[in-house]
mmCIF file of C-alpha atoms in Angstrom:
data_model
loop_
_atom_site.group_PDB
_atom_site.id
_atom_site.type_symbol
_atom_site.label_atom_id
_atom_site.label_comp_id
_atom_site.label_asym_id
_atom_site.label_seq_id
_atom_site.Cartn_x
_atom_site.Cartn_y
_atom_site.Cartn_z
ATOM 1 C CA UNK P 1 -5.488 21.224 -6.998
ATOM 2 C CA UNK P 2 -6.511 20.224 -10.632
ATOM 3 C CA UNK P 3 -5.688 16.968 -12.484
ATOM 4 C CA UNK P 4 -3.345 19.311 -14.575
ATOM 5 C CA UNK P 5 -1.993 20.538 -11.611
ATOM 6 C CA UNK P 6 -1.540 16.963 -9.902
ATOM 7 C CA UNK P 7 0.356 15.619 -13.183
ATOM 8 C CA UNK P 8 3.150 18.819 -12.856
ATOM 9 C CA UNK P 9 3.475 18.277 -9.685
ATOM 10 C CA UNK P 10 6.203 15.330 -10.654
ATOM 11 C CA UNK P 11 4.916 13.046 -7.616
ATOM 12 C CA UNK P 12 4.966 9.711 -8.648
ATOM 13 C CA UNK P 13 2.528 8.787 -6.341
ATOM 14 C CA UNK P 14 -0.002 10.529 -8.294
ATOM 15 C CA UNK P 15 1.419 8.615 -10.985
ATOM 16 C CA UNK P 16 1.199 5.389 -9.490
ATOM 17 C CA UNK P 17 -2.480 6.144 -8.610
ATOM 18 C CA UNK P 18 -3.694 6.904 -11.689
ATOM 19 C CA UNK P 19 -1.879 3.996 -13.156
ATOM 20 C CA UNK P 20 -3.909 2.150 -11.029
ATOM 21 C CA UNK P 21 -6.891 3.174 -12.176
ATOM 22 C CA UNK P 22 -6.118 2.297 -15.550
ATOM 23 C CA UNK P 23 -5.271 -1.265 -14.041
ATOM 24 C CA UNK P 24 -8.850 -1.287 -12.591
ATOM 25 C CA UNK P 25 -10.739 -1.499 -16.039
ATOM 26 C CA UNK P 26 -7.841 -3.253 -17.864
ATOM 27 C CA UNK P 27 -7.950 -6.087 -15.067
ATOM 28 C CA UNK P 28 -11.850 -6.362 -15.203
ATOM 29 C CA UNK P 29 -11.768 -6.629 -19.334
ATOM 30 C CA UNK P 30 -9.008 -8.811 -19.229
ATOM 31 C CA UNK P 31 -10.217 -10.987 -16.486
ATOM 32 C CA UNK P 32 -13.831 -11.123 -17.950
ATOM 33 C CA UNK P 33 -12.258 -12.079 -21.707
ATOM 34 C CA UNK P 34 -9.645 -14.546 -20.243
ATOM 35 C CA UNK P 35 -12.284 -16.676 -18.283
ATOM 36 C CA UNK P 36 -13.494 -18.184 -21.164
ATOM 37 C CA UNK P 37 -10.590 -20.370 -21.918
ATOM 38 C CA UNK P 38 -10.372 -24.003 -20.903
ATOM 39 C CA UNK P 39 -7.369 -23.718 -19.489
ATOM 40 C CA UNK P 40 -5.610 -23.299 -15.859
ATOM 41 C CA UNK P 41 -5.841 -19.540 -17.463
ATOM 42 C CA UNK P 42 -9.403 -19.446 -15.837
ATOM 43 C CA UNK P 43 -7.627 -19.385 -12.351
ATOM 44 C CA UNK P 44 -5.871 -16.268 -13.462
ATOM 45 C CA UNK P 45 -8.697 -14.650 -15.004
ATOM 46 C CA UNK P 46 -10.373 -14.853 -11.625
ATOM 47 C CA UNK P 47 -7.371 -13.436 -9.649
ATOM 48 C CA UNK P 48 -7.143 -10.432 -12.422
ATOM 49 C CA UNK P 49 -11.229 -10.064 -11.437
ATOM 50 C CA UNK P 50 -10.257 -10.196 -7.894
ATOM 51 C CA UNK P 51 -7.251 -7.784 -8.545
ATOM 52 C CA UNK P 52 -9.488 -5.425 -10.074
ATOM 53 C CA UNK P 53 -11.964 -4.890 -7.121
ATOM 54 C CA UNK P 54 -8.894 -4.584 -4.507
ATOM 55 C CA UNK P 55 -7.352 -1.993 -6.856
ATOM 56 C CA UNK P 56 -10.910 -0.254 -6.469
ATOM 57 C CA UNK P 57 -10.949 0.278 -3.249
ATOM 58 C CA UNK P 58 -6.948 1.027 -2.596
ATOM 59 C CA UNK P 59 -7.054 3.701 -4.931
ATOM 60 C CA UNK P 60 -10.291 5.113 -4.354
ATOM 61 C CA UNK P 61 -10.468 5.688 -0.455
ATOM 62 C CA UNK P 62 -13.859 7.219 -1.156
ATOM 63 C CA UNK P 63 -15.710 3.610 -1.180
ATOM 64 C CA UNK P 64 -14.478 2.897 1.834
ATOM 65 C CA UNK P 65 -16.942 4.888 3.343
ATOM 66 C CA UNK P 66 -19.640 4.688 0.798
ATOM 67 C CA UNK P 67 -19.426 0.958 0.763
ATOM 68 C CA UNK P 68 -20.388 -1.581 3.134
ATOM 69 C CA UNK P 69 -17.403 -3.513 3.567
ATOM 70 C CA UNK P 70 -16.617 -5.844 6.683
ATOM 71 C CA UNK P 71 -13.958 -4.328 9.292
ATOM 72 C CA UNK P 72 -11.609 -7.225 8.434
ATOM 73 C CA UNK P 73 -11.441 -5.905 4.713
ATOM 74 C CA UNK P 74 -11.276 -2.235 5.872
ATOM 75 C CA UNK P 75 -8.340 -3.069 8.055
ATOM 76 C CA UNK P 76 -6.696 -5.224 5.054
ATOM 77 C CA UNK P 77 -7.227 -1.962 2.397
ATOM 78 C CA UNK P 78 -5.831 0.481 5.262
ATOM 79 C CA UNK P 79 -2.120 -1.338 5.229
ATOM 80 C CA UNK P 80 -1.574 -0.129 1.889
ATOM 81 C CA UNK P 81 -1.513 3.878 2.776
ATOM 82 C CA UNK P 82 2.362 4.345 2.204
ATOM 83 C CA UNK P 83 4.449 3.740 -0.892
ATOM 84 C CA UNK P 84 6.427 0.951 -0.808
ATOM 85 C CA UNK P 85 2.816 -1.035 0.811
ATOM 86 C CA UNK P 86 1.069 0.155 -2.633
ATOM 87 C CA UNK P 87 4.626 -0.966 -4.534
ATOM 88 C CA UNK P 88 4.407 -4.362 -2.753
ATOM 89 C CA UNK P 89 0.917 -5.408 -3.368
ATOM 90 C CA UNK P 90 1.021 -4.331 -7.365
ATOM 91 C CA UNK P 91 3.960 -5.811 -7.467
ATOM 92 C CA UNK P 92 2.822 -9.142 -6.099
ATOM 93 C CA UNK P 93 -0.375 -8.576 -8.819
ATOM 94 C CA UNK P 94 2.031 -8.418 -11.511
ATOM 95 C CA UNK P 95 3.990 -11.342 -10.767
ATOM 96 C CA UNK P 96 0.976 -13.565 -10.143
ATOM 97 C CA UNK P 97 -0.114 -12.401 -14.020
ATOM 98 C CA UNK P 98 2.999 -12.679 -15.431
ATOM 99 C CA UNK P 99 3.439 -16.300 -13.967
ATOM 100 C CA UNK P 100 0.443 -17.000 -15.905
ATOM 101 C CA UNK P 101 2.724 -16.904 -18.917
ATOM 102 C CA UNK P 102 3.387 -20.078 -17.985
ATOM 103 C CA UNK P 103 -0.139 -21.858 -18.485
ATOM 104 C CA UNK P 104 -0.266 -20.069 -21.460
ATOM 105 C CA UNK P 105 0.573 -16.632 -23.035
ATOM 106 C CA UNK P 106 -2.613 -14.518 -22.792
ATOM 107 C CA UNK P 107 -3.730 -10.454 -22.983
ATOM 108 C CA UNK P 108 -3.294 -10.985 -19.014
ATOM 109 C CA UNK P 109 0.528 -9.607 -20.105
ATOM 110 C CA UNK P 110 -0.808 -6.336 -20.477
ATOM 111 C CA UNK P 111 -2.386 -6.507 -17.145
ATOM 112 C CA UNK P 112 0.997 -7.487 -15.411
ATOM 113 C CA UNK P 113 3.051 -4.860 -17.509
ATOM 114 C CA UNK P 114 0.329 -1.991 -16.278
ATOM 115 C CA UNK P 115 0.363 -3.233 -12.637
ATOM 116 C CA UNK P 116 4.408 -3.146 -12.775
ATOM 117 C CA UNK P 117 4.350 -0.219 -14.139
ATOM 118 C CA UNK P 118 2.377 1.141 -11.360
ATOM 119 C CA UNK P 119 4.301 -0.753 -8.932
ATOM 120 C CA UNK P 120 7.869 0.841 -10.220
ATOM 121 C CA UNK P 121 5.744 4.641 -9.948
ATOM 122 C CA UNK P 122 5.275 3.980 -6.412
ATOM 123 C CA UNK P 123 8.468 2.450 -5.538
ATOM 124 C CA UNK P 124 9.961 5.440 -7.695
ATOM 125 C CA UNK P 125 7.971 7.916 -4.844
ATOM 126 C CA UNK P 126 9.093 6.009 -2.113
ATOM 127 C CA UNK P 127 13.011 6.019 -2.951
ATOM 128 C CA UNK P 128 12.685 9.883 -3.963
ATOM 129 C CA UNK P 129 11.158 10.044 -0.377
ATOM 130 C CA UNK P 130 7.946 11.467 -2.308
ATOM 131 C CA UNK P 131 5.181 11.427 0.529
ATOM 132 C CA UNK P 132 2.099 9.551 -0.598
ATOM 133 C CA UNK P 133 0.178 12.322 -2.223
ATOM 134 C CA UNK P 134 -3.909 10.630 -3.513
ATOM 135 C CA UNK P 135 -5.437 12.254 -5.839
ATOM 136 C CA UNK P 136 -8.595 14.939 -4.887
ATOM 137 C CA UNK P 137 -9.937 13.833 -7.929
ATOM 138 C CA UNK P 138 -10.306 10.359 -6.580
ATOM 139 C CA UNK P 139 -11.765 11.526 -3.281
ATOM 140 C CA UNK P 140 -8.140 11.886 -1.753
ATOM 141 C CA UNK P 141 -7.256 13.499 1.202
ATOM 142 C CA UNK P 142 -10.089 16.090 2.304
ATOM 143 C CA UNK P 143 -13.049 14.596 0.395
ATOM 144 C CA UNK P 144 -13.748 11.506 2.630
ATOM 145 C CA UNK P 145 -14.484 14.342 5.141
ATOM 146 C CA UNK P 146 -16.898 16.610 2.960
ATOM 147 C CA UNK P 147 -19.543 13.924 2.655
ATOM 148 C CA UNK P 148 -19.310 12.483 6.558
#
């Protein structure tokens, strides 16, 4: 299946994970610029840095393998395999940046509007009772096996 292919196919898991891709470099960027600020918005600057490198490895099962990771953090990644797991945790993301609002207003809005967006694309899936579909471009289902 191509990319093009994956986009018609109306699954908003696909959605969702390609969302979250954008969310991987807009998190990094973010986090990096944000850091600088003498504020309490360094905190949330590191937890968009943090954010960035879960994101990596949730939507890019590939690095699981590829990367040495301990079994702890494997087993951690490997709860978020269904919908409504991947809805959760972006979800929780999103309201940890948006609470950062608070502190004071930042670009780390854009990071929390992204990861709710992706968050509402996989609850979306889940509630159409969309299976969780990844994408072969991002060494989805199929891939992982080519290079064992």
């Amino acid at each position: 299946m191509t990319l093009a292919e994956e986009f018609k196919s109306r699954n908003f898991s696909i959605y969702g994970q390609w969302i979250g891709v954008l969310c991987i470099f807009l998190c990094f960027a973010l986090g990096i610029a944000n850091i600088f600020h003498l504020h309490l918005v360094i905190l949330f600057s590191v937890i968009c840095l943090v954010s960035s490198f879960v994101i990596i490895f949730i939507e890019i099962p590939l690095l699981l393998r590829i990367c040495p990771t301990s079994s702890a953090f494997d087993a951690f990644i490997r709860r978020f395999t269904t919908n409504y797991m991947r809805a959760a945790i972006y979800f929780v993301m999103s309201a940890i940046q948006f609470v950062s609002i608070i502190a004071m207003p930042t670009s780390l809005i854009a990071a929390a509007v992204l990861l709710l967006l992706a968050s509402l694309c996989y609850l979306l899936a889940g509630v159409k009772g969309q299976g969780f579909v990844g994408s072969k471009t991002l060494g989805g289902h199929g891939v992982a096996q080519m290079i064992v």
